[in-house]
Amino acid sequence: MTEGHGDGLTGPDVPKLAERLWTRARDEDGGVPLEVAVTVAELYWRRHQASGAPDTDGEDLGHAVALYTMIAEVAADAVPEPLRPLVAQATAQVADGRSLDSTDDLLNRAVDRLEAAVSGDPAAHLDEAIGLFRSAVEDERRLPEGDARRAAALSNLGMALRKRAERTEHGGRADVDESVRVSREALAHGDGDDRAAYLGNLMTSLGTRYAWTGAEADLDEAVLIGEEALACTPPDEPRWATHASNLSGLLRIRFDVRGTGPDLDEAVRLSERAARATPDHDPARSLRWSNLSNALAARFDLRRSPDDLDDAVDAGRRAVQAVTAQPGLQAPVVANLGNLLLTRFEHWGETADLDEAIGRGRDALAAGHVGAPAEAALRSNLGNAHRSRFDSVRDPQDLVLALSMTREAAAATGEDEPQRASRWSNLAMALMSAYEYSRDPAYLEEAIEAGRTAVEATGADELRTSKYLSNVAILLATRKAPGDLEEAVGAATSAVTMLSPDDPARAIRLVNLAGVLLDGVPEAHDERASRRAAYERYREASALVTAATSVRLMAAQRAGDRAAADGDWTSALASYEDAVALLERLVSRRISRRSRERQLSGHVHLAGDAAAGALRGGAPERAVALLERGRGVLWSQILDLVPDPEFAARHPELAGRLADVASALD
């Protein structure tokens, strides 16, 4: 800030840098060291000089005078000579109960800047809003204790700081902490009429800090504060829907952490009420439908009801339709729909869902206004979608994008962020796909390191540790370096025992354990016992009714193959019969004919293997039945919808309509 070298001071990022310096220097009581106050005040003064604005007018000049007026109380010599008349005038006006700007004018300007930022205008408005609110709340002559406006200004300052943290890649943690502090102070000073609003703001600030730190105490407090805000707000007030939607999001997150079903059911109930109560013109409509979609998706993961997943996608589409006029919200809402479509693809195999998921993710990145850490989450999920498509259609470009996006997302995630484990795991799986495609051992080595990082990042969360530990076991069993197979078996076994017997994810952990046991057969002391243990793990997985049909089918078919290889035709036939029965459940009419054919293509040998097993087991009549049943899955679906001839003769019009429906479904 040397005299005559002010060219860089007029840039739009300068106020933001000043605010960051001020924020980082604040102590627990909100005070700022004198040298920092002087530096920031001088920055605004030099910026005003560099701008060429009149000597008695300009926003930067106003900031400088306001700061130097406070500084003059303890260090009058720090005030630049040209500003001393203005500072003296401001001091006299404040002493007389007046100011350069009336407090109401200053607060109104601050609210205008905040509303502009929330509506999607450039982030610089947030810096201006924060500076104006601070000018008000830090000068007790403007807003003394007991002034009703003080609580509102503190609450709005907390909101502005939170919004800036959500858009800031570095340094946002200080804003989050200050947002929680001033929101608490607003609640302590607020009266009964506005208490619900101050509770709601504190709830959201605590939830934001949880997203940055993963501190469960913040999450629990946010839920309690949200419940209090909801209880003291009449259901017919628009603010009720706001509190209900925010609380539902927190309950869903707590379910993700602890797996408590009542939290999830309440999240679905509240989010649906909030979404339906929000009129079309309300800017919050999009986020509320998005919250509902997330809650429904989480319940699908818990209970595997197809209706929940379809309803989640429908809610996600309604959220996207409502967000067109809100560029600041477009990216996260579009990304959320993309994630839902990817989930539906993973369960039903509809390729159109996968293609749309990738398209939605790209649209979200292109829309901008994503902010951190949301951009890292978006890149990680989009990279995961590209990996799924690579595994399906083997386009190398998908693999390139999967690697680059998951790498960027993992690198951008701090060590204390709750999403660190999932992002490093996504990178590990992308690297594993790259190894399987190229056979370059460097990819496998990097995948193992990324997988270990994911496990270390989960902490005491056994639900997530189980998933990432199982992945590491597969990677180690693939490498087969000295000691790898023993470690892989131990890791895969631990991954299974961490889950309850009815946990849907237990099936895929059992499948992975069985595969690791088979990889270790050449080094086992009792090869037959290891093969039998693998068969039993496959059978256990196929019998888990809470698991995904695709996983159960894979486990049943592999159990049959394993028993057949050992010449145990009784066990082989039992497993193959289970697999054929599951084959009929694999291909839902919810997906297109082409996607059903693609899913069945992974099991083209099942009917023949099952029939052969029946013949070797001395049951030729069952062989014929299994062969026809396994080959005629799609044909049987068509026949199920063909009207009965007697019914068609008696009710030809209804039979014709049923035939039309059958054709449309096919």
XYZ file of C-alpha atoms in Angstrom:
666
model
C 0.000 0.000 0.000
C 2.834 2.340 -0.798
C 1.843 5.854 -1.856
C 1.453 6.032 -5.622
C 1.179 2.263 -6.124
C -2.572 1.700 -5.744
C -3.389 0.081 -9.082
C -4.149 -3.286 -7.482
C -6.337 -1.823 -4.744
C -9.308 -1.199 -7.010
C -9.853 -4.860 -7.845
C -13.102 -6.528 -6.750
C -11.305 -9.039 -4.480
C -9.743 -6.402 -2.218
C -12.752 -5.990 0.130
C -12.907 -9.764 0.394
C -9.248 -9.921 1.421
C -9.847 -7.193 3.984
C -12.786 -9.094 5.437
C -10.740 -12.305 5.567
C -7.937 -10.541 7.438
C -10.441 -9.036 9.868
C -12.176 -12.391 10.421
C -9.004 -14.334 11.089
C -7.736 -11.747 13.542
C -10.855 -11.716 15.722
C -10.569 -13.140 19.235
C -13.276 -15.081 21.099
C -14.938 -11.871 22.280
C -15.073 -10.445 18.769
C -12.248 -7.940 19.297
C -9.604 -7.182 16.662
C -5.974 -6.161 17.391
C -5.279 -2.473 16.812
C -2.653 -3.128 14.131
C -5.154 -5.193 12.121
C -7.840 -2.510 12.407
C -5.344 0.102 11.224
C -4.248 -2.086 8.287
C -7.819 -2.668 7.112
C -8.771 0.983 7.564
C -5.705 2.075 5.591
C -6.545 -0.422 2.851
C -9.973 1.164 2.373
C -8.458 4.655 2.501
C -5.808 3.811 -0.116
C -8.431 2.067 -2.233
C -10.555 5.225 -2.147
C -7.560 7.322 -3.197
C -6.739 4.945 -6.061
C -10.326 4.979 -7.328
C -10.299 8.716 -8.109
C -13.622 9.224 -6.265
C -14.394 12.643 -4.699
C -12.619 13.348 -1.429
C -15.879 13.561 0.491
C -17.862 10.708 -1.062
C -17.625 6.981 -1.844
C -18.291 3.661 -0.147
C -14.605 2.900 0.478
C -14.213 6.307 2.086
C -17.212 5.567 4.297
C -15.653 2.293 5.473
C -12.341 4.018 6.154
C -13.931 6.853 8.162
C -16.053 4.429 10.185
C -13.013 2.327 11.081
C -10.762 5.288 11.849
C -13.494 6.771 14.054
C -13.247 3.679 16.278
C -9.427 3.647 16.059
C -9.209 7.324 17.070
C -10.552 6.471 20.507
C -7.322 4.590 21.369
C -4.786 5.782 18.771
C -5.645 9.202 17.353
C -2.210 9.516 15.719
C -3.019 6.513 13.479
C -5.630 8.539 11.572
C -4.207 9.921 8.275
C -3.982 13.718 8.215
C -6.413 14.190 5.287
C -9.084 12.153 7.070
C -8.903 13.815 10.484
C -11.601 16.420 9.738
C -14.032 13.745 8.590
C -13.213 11.514 11.552
C -13.667 14.424 13.961
C -17.024 15.200 12.335
C -18.087 11.564 12.621
C -16.993 11.413 16.257
C -19.038 14.532 17.072
C -22.085 13.199 15.251
C -21.920 9.876 17.102
C -21.516 11.714 20.418
C -24.651 13.711 19.605
C -26.571 10.511 18.830
C -26.159 10.976 15.081
C -23.874 9.354 12.493
C -22.644 9.726 8.941
C -25.289 7.166 8.026
C -28.286 6.624 10.267
C -28.262 3.141 11.765
C -31.459 2.261 9.927
C -29.971 3.363 6.606
C -26.832 1.340 7.244
C -28.817 -1.778 8.184
C -31.095 -1.372 5.198
C -28.089 -1.188 2.879
C -26.637 -4.285 4.527
C -29.881 -6.212 4.093
C -30.048 -5.153 0.439
C -26.525 -6.488 -0.157
C -27.337 -9.748 1.618
C -30.551 -10.281 -0.347
C -28.700 -9.594 -3.600
C -26.096 -12.214 -2.711
C -28.697 -14.809 -1.715
C -30.553 -14.259 -4.983
C -27.443 -15.214 -6.960
C -25.619 -11.947 -7.616
C -21.777 -11.902 -7.382
C -20.270 -12.892 -4.054
C -18.798 -9.407 -3.537
C -22.195 -8.360 -2.191
C -21.621 -10.714 0.737
C -18.417 -8.933 1.663
C -20.202 -5.592 1.561
C -23.083 -6.932 3.633
C -20.720 -8.385 6.239
C -18.794 -5.119 6.487
C -21.978 -3.090 6.940
C -23.475 -5.394 9.537
C -20.189 -5.358 11.453
C -20.101 -1.580 11.366
C -23.466 -1.636 13.094
C -23.022 -4.374 15.714
C -19.456 -3.506 16.724
C -20.320 0.104 17.543
C -22.448 0.007 20.679
C -23.343 3.648 20.157
C -25.241 2.565 17.058
C -26.795 -0.592 18.486
C -26.522 -0.547 22.294
C -27.567 -3.426 24.498
C -31.348 -3.594 24.577
C -31.831 -2.158 21.093
C -34.324 -4.468 19.340
C -32.424 -4.072 16.077
C -29.220 -5.536 17.497
C -30.460 -9.147 17.552
C -31.683 -8.921 13.957
C -28.380 -7.438 12.787
C -26.402 -10.164 14.568
C -28.598 -12.884 13.082
C -28.232 -11.420 9.582
C -24.476 -11.138 10.066
C -24.415 -14.831 10.990
C -26.362 -15.668 7.832
C -24.020 -13.616 5.626
C -20.927 -15.238 7.133
C -22.436 -18.687 6.641
C -23.283 -17.951 3.017
C -19.750 -16.754 2.364
C -18.283 -19.871 3.971
C -20.394 -22.038 1.688
C -18.864 -20.281 -1.327
C -15.289 -20.131 -0.104
C -12.714 -22.837 -0.814
C -10.143 -21.632 1.719
C -10.606 -19.761 4.971
C -14.305 -20.544 5.240
C -13.954 -22.277 8.616
C -13.360 -18.961 10.410
C -16.554 -17.584 8.885
C -18.478 -20.673 10.004
C -17.248 -20.380 13.589
C -18.090 -16.697 13.728
C -21.497 -17.393 12.194
C -22.310 -19.785 15.043
C -21.037 -17.295 17.658
C -23.017 -14.283 16.435
C -26.126 -16.419 15.837
C -25.976 -17.517 19.474
C -25.598 -13.901 20.519
C -28.616 -12.933 18.404
C -30.701 -15.630 20.103
C -29.598 -14.397 23.528
C -30.662 -10.809 22.690
C -33.813 -11.609 20.686
C -37.348 -11.259 21.989
C -40.215 -13.741 21.779
C -41.656 -12.446 18.504
C -38.528 -13.219 16.481
C -37.177 -16.109 18.533
C -38.161 -18.737 15.950
C -36.217 -16.882 13.243
C -33.090 -16.662 15.410
C -33.425 -20.349 16.349
C -33.696 -21.268 12.676
C -30.591 -19.293 11.760
C -28.569 -20.865 14.563
C -29.796 -24.335 13.506
C -28.532 -23.759 9.976
C -25.177 -22.347 11.110
C -24.571 -25.337 13.384
C -25.488 -27.682 10.531
C -23.049 -25.894 8.232
C -20.261 -26.221 10.793
C -21.016 -29.933 11.106
C -20.578 -30.249 7.334
C -17.094 -28.720 7.675
C -15.934 -30.536 10.824
C -18.053 -33.641 11.340
C -18.510 -32.737 15.036
C -21.615 -34.683 16.096
C -22.224 -32.341 19.028
C -22.995 -29.610 16.492
C -25.373 -31.942 14.641
C -27.256 -32.916 17.797
C -27.549 -29.325 18.940
C -28.739 -28.256 15.500
C -31.541 -30.856 15.645
C -32.632 -29.724 19.123
C -32.588 -26.067 18.091
C -34.547 -26.914 14.938
C -37.209 -28.813 16.896
C -37.625 -25.786 19.165
C -37.890 -23.459 16.155
C -40.591 -25.681 14.634
C -42.518 -25.939 17.887
C -42.816 -22.176 18.300
C -43.855 -21.477 14.701
C -47.528 -21.833 13.643
C -47.874 -24.379 10.780
C -49.695 -21.875 8.580
C -46.778 -19.427 8.596
C -44.363 -19.610 5.617
C -41.454 -19.809 8.053
C -42.732 -23.176 9.331
C -41.911 -24.801 5.993
C -38.409 -23.309 6.134
C -37.719 -24.746 9.588
C -39.301 -28.087 8.681
C -37.190 -28.441 5.544
C -33.938 -27.533 7.297
C -34.685 -29.830 10.224
C -35.529 -32.706 7.893
C -32.125 -32.319 6.239
C -30.368 -32.511 9.591
C -32.380 -35.566 10.631
C -31.450 -37.285 7.385
C -27.776 -36.513 7.968
C -28.002 -37.880 11.507
C -29.571 -41.027 10.106
C -26.618 -41.334 7.710
C -24.276 -41.118 10.705
C -26.129 -43.380 13.143
C -28.637 -45.378 11.122
C -31.636 -44.495 13.315
C -34.836 -45.288 11.404
C -37.127 -42.865 13.326
C -34.881 -39.945 12.294
C -35.286 -40.948 8.653
C -39.059 -41.401 8.772
C -39.451 -38.003 10.422
C -37.152 -36.470 7.803
C -39.360 -37.815 4.989
C -42.545 -36.615 6.719
C -41.243 -33.100 7.387
C -39.607 -32.624 4.006
C -42.729 -33.727 2.129
C -44.940 -31.346 4.132
C -42.467 -28.523 3.582
C -42.211 -29.137 -0.181
C -45.952 -29.357 -0.728
C -46.569 -26.261 1.389
C -44.183 -24.145 -0.716
C -45.886 -22.172 -3.538
C -44.556 -22.191 -7.091
C -43.160 -18.654 -6.899
C -41.209 -19.232 -3.671
C -37.403 -19.310 -4.302
C -37.081 -22.055 -1.667
C -39.329 -24.467 -3.578
C -36.457 -26.096 -5.447
C -34.344 -26.870 -2.391
C -37.337 -28.268 -0.518
C -38.163 -30.741 -3.251
C -34.473 -31.593 -3.373
C -34.464 -32.252 0.378
C -37.443 -34.568 -0.031
C -35.649 -36.471 -2.784
C -32.625 -36.994 -0.529
C -34.756 -38.259 2.351
C -36.628 -40.700 0.100
C -33.354 -41.936 -1.398
C -31.977 -42.595 2.076
C -35.109 -44.554 2.984
C -34.753 -46.574 -0.204
C -31.231 -47.490 0.871
C -32.636 -48.665 4.198
C -35.738 -50.582 3.081
C -35.257 -51.146 -0.661
C -38.772 -50.064 -1.647
C -38.691 -49.284 -5.420
C -41.428 -46.701 -4.924
C -39.167 -44.665 -2.628
C -36.451 -44.499 -5.290
C -38.873 -43.585 -8.073
C -40.482 -40.953 -5.835
C -37.010 -39.592 -5.039
C -36.230 -39.170 -8.746
C -39.616 -37.510 -9.315
C -38.969 -35.096 -6.439
C -35.516 -34.380 -7.860
C -37.033 -33.527 -11.232
C -39.511 -31.147 -9.592
C -36.598 -29.491 -7.821
C -34.771 -28.960 -11.130
C -37.906 -27.546 -12.759
C -38.225 -24.999 -9.956
C -34.595 -23.840 -10.019
C -34.383 -22.329 -13.502
C -34.523 -18.733 -12.257
C -31.961 -19.265 -9.457
C -28.428 -19.672 -10.841
C -26.901 -19.900 -7.371
C -28.925 -23.018 -6.586
C -28.908 -24.670 -9.990
C -25.663 -26.639 -9.643
C -26.363 -28.473 -6.353
C -29.976 -29.233 -7.297
C -29.049 -30.572 -10.734
C -26.189 -32.554 -9.219
C -28.563 -34.096 -6.701
C -30.838 -35.355 -9.477
C -27.796 -36.795 -11.215
C -26.866 -38.754 -8.083
C -30.395 -40.137 -7.788
C -30.378 -41.265 -11.402
C -27.005 -42.954 -10.849
C -28.428 -44.787 -7.823
C -31.407 -45.999 -9.857
C -29.087 -47.186 -12.609
C -27.029 -49.141 -10.080
C -30.158 -50.929 -8.859
C -32.240 -51.376 -12.006
C -29.641 -51.101 -14.777
C -31.500 -48.532 -16.880
C -28.767 -47.117 -19.121
C -30.817 -44.010 -19.871
C -30.590 -43.174 -16.153
C -26.788 -43.431 -16.243
C -26.467 -41.243 -19.339
C -28.803 -38.647 -17.862
C -26.912 -38.721 -14.544
C -23.671 -37.847 -16.338
C -25.383 -35.153 -18.376
C -26.903 -33.632 -15.246
C -23.523 -33.632 -13.504
C -21.885 -31.847 -16.407
C -24.699 -29.291 -16.454
C -24.189 -28.648 -12.748
C -20.462 -27.981 -13.211
C -21.106 -25.760 -16.212
C -23.715 -23.750 -14.310
C -21.104 -22.444 -11.875
C -21.957 -20.953 -8.466
C -21.157 -24.362 -6.945
C -18.927 -23.268 -4.081
C -16.815 -25.388 -1.798
C -17.022 -28.116 -0.616
C -19.950 -28.780 -2.985
C -17.759 -28.758 -6.110
C -15.550 -31.523 -4.729
C -18.640 -33.635 -3.992
C -19.966 -32.997 -7.486
C -16.693 -33.987 -9.166
C -16.395 -37.129 -7.051
C -19.929 -38.265 -7.861
C -19.582 -37.429 -11.541
C -16.304 -39.332 -11.676
C -18.053 -42.288 -10.072
C -20.755 -42.139 -12.764
C -18.143 -42.120 -15.527
C -16.514 -45.188 -13.928
C -19.873 -46.991 -13.902
C -20.373 -46.213 -17.574
C -16.833 -47.325 -18.382
C -17.471 -50.638 -16.617
C -20.648 -50.983 -18.697
C -19.633 -49.859 -22.208
C -15.794 -49.774 -21.955
C -15.289 -46.340 -23.513
C -11.724 -45.280 -22.475
C -12.755 -41.632 -22.385
C -15.084 -42.430 -19.484
C -12.140 -43.944 -17.611
C -9.996 -40.858 -18.242
C -12.738 -38.614 -16.870
C -13.363 -40.911 -13.908
C -9.697 -40.749 -12.902
C -9.295 -37.000 -13.353
C -12.494 -36.080 -11.506
C -12.030 -38.419 -8.556
C -8.401 -37.296 -8.203
C -9.407 -33.634 -8.144
C -12.174 -34.287 -5.635
C -9.938 -36.273 -3.274
C -7.165 -33.672 -3.428
C -9.637 -30.871 -2.646
C -11.010 -32.569 0.483
C -9.452 -31.621 3.802
C -8.428 -34.157 6.433
C -11.217 -33.128 8.819
C -14.072 -33.175 6.271
C -16.667 -35.952 6.733
C -16.659 -36.720 2.979
C -12.937 -37.502 2.864
C -13.439 -41.262 3.148
C -16.003 -41.571 0.350
C -13.987 -39.408 -2.043
C -10.782 -41.352 -1.545
C -12.739 -44.590 -1.910
C -14.206 -43.375 -5.212
C -10.675 -42.631 -6.385
C -9.526 -46.096 -5.306
C -12.282 -47.771 -7.320
C -11.517 -45.651 -10.403
C -7.868 -46.667 -10.122
C -8.894 -50.310 -9.802
C -10.878 -50.031 -13.037
C -7.821 -48.456 -14.683
C -5.656 -51.349 -13.500
C -8.102 -53.973 -14.771
C -8.154 -52.228 -18.153
C -4.439 -51.539 -18.562
C -2.768 -54.045 -16.197
C -0.414 -51.259 -15.166
C 0.665 -52.152 -11.592
C 1.152 -48.470 -10.760
C -2.626 -48.029 -10.826
C -3.073 -50.923 -8.387
C -0.446 -49.568 -5.978
C -2.091 -46.144 -5.994
C -5.522 -47.736 -5.555
C -4.362 -49.566 -2.418
C -2.968 -46.361 -0.922
C -6.176 -44.478 -1.731
C -8.245 -47.289 -0.233
C -6.196 -47.252 2.980
C -6.663 -43.479 3.194
C -10.426 -43.980 2.936
C -10.403 -46.520 5.782
C -8.312 -44.256 8.007
C -10.676 -41.337 7.370
C -13.777 -43.164 8.624
C -12.744 -43.068 12.274
C -15.210 -44.912 14.520
C -17.960 -45.150 11.876
C -18.212 -48.932 11.436
C -20.901 -48.766 8.749
C -18.608 -46.867 6.402
C -15.450 -48.617 7.610
C -17.001 -51.929 6.565
C -17.442 -50.772 2.965
C -13.986 -49.299 2.538
C -12.254 -52.150 4.360
C -13.936 -54.637 2.031
C -12.695 -52.657 -0.972
C -9.138 -52.707 0.371
C -9.401 -56.473 0.820
C -10.231 -56.884 -2.881
C -7.315 -54.675 -3.881
C -4.861 -56.603 -1.700
C -6.123 -59.965 -2.968
C -5.594 -58.692 -6.512
C -1.988 -57.616 -5.842
C -1.003 -60.841 -3.992
C 2.266 -59.481 -2.595
C 3.716 -61.357 0.412
C 1.259 -61.027 3.299
C -1.457 -59.477 1.127
C -3.790 -62.481 1.064
C -3.663 -62.968 4.828
C -4.378 -59.260 5.370
C -7.129 -59.373 2.736
C -8.940 -62.255 4.449
C -8.725 -60.474 7.794
C -10.011 -57.207 6.344
C -12.855 -58.862 4.438
C -13.891 -60.848 7.516
C -13.906 -57.714 9.683
C -15.976 -55.918 7.055
C -18.675 -58.596 7.385
C -18.696 -58.756 11.201
C -19.094 -54.979 11.475
C -22.604 -55.204 10.003
C -25.797 -56.534 11.588
C -27.154 -59.827 10.200
C -29.994 -58.096 8.315
C -28.008 -55.164 6.939
C -28.561 -55.029 3.139
C -24.857 -54.268 2.582
C -23.840 -57.483 4.330
C -24.530 -59.479 1.156
C -21.925 -57.727 -0.985
C -19.417 -57.931 1.894
C -19.999 -61.695 2.029
C -19.519 -61.946 -1.741
C -16.247 -60.047 -1.448
C -15.111 -62.267 1.436
C -15.881 -65.383 -0.594
C -13.855 -64.032 -3.519
C -10.894 -63.261 -1.263
C -11.060 -66.767 0.257
C -10.931 -68.273 -3.228
C -7.985 -66.058 -4.180
C -6.155 -67.496 -1.171
C -6.882 -71.160 -1.967
C -3.444 -71.853 -3.546
C -1.746 -70.769 -0.300
C -4.270 -72.362 2.085
C -3.360 -75.291 4.319
C -6.711 -76.933 3.540
C -7.790 -75.958 0.023
C -11.068 -77.868 0.196
C -12.029 -76.165 3.476
C -11.316 -72.735 1.950
C -13.445 -73.524 -1.090
C -16.258 -74.767 1.139
C -16.042 -71.615 3.276
C -16.332 -69.519 0.126
C -19.405 -71.509 -0.976
C -21.063 -70.975 2.412
C -20.427 -67.223 2.270
C -22.031 -67.107 -1.193
C -25.058 -69.049 0.070
C -25.416 -66.768 3.065
C -25.343 -63.710 0.793
C -27.936 -65.157 -1.613
C -30.339 -65.806 1.274
C -30.240 -62.250 2.662
C -33.698 -61.002 1.667
C -32.927 -57.356 2.505
C -30.114 -57.202 -0.062
C -30.308 -56.014 -3.657
C -31.563 -58.681 -6.086
C -28.511 -58.257 -8.324
C -26.158 -59.079 -5.434
C -28.217 -62.066 -4.297
C -28.347 -63.429 -7.841
C -24.593 -63.042 -8.282
C -24.003 -64.837 -4.981
C -26.397 -67.709 -5.809
C -24.891 -68.245 -9.248
C -21.338 -68.224 -7.882
C -22.356 -70.668 -5.141
C -23.691 -73.003 -7.825
C -20.508 -72.669 -9.875
C -18.376 -73.319 -6.786
C -20.310 -76.445 -5.772
C -20.335 -77.731 -9.362
C -16.557 -77.333 -9.586
C -16.217 -79.508 -6.480
C -18.663 -82.118 -7.837
C -21.279 -81.398 -5.172
C -24.288 -81.526 -7.497
C -26.911 -81.452 -4.761
C -25.577 -78.132 -3.475
C -25.028 -76.873 -7.000
C -28.643 -77.585 -7.992
C -30.032 -75.866 -4.886
C -27.965 -72.755 -5.597
C -28.790 -72.680 -9.300
C -32.511 -72.995 -8.558
C -32.278 -69.969 -6.253
C -30.375 -68.052 -8.948
C -32.982 -68.773 -11.644
C -35.773 -67.655 -9.318
C -33.900 -64.416 -8.624
C -33.307 -63.911 -12.349
C -37.014 -63.237 -12.797
C -36.862 -60.501 -10.144
C -33.737 -58.910 -11.602
C -35.355 -57.344 -14.644
C -38.138 -54.992 -13.643
C -40.715 -53.608 -16.058
C -39.694 -50.228 -14.668
C -36.761 -50.233 -17.089
C -36.602 -50.401 -20.883
C -36.514 -53.637 -22.873
C -32.951 -52.854 -23.977
C -31.748 -52.418 -20.396
C -33.465 -55.639 -19.339
C -31.672 -57.475 -22.133
C -28.360 -55.914 -21.072
C -28.841 -57.096 -17.476
C -29.765 -60.616 -18.560
C -26.715 -60.766 -20.837
C -24.544 -61.117 -17.753
C -26.255 -64.421 -16.955
C -26.509 -66.084 -20.379
C -25.049 -69.369 -19.112
C -27.172 -69.636 -15.982
C -30.081 -71.605 -17.482
C -27.736 -74.071 -19.181
C -25.580 -74.504 -16.069
C -28.667 -75.014 -13.927
C -30.069 -77.629 -16.307
C -26.712 -79.408 -16.405
C -26.593 -79.411 -12.624
C -30.055 -80.961 -12.474
C -29.044 -83.671 -14.942
C -25.838 -84.444 -13.050
C -27.900 -84.492 -9.868
C -30.311 -87.059 -11.307
C -33.297 -84.726 -11.734
C -33.986 -84.478 -15.512
C -37.519 -83.122 -15.024
C -36.126 -80.196 -13.063
C -33.524 -79.660 -15.783
C -36.217 -78.966 -18.370
C -38.093 -76.628 -16.052
C -34.937 -74.677 -15.167
C -33.906 -74.405 -18.806
C -37.263 -73.010 -19.898
C -37.609 -70.756 -16.866
C -34.121 -69.321 -17.232
C -34.424 -68.702 -20.973
C -37.925 -67.269 -20.970
C -37.747 -64.416 -18.473
C -38.733 -61.648 -20.895
C -41.260 -63.865 -22.679
C -42.968 -64.697 -19.379
C -43.246 -60.982 -18.598
C -45.094 -60.480 -21.882
C -47.383 -63.449 -21.275
C -48.252 -62.151 -17.828
C -49.851 -59.134 -19.496
C -51.681 -60.956 -22.309
C -55.449 -60.953 -21.545
C -57.024 -64.297 -20.789
C -59.014 -65.457 -23.891
C -62.231 -65.900 -21.886
C -61.821 -62.431 -20.365
C -61.096 -60.952 -23.809
C -64.274 -62.508 -25.226
C -66.448 -61.083 -22.461
C -64.772 -57.667 -22.169
C -63.067 -56.851 -25.487
C -62.691 -53.132 -24.733
C -60.910 -53.708 -21.412
C -58.805 -56.447 -22.993
C -57.742 -54.029 -25.717
C -56.758 -51.382 -23.175
C -54.765 -53.989 -21.213
C -52.969 -54.982 -24.408
C -52.094 -51.326 -25.050
C -50.697 -50.996 -21.542
C -48.666 -54.181 -21.978
C -47.221 -52.849 -25.234
C -46.296 -49.549 -23.615
C -44.624 -51.279 -20.682
C -42.610 -53.467 -23.024
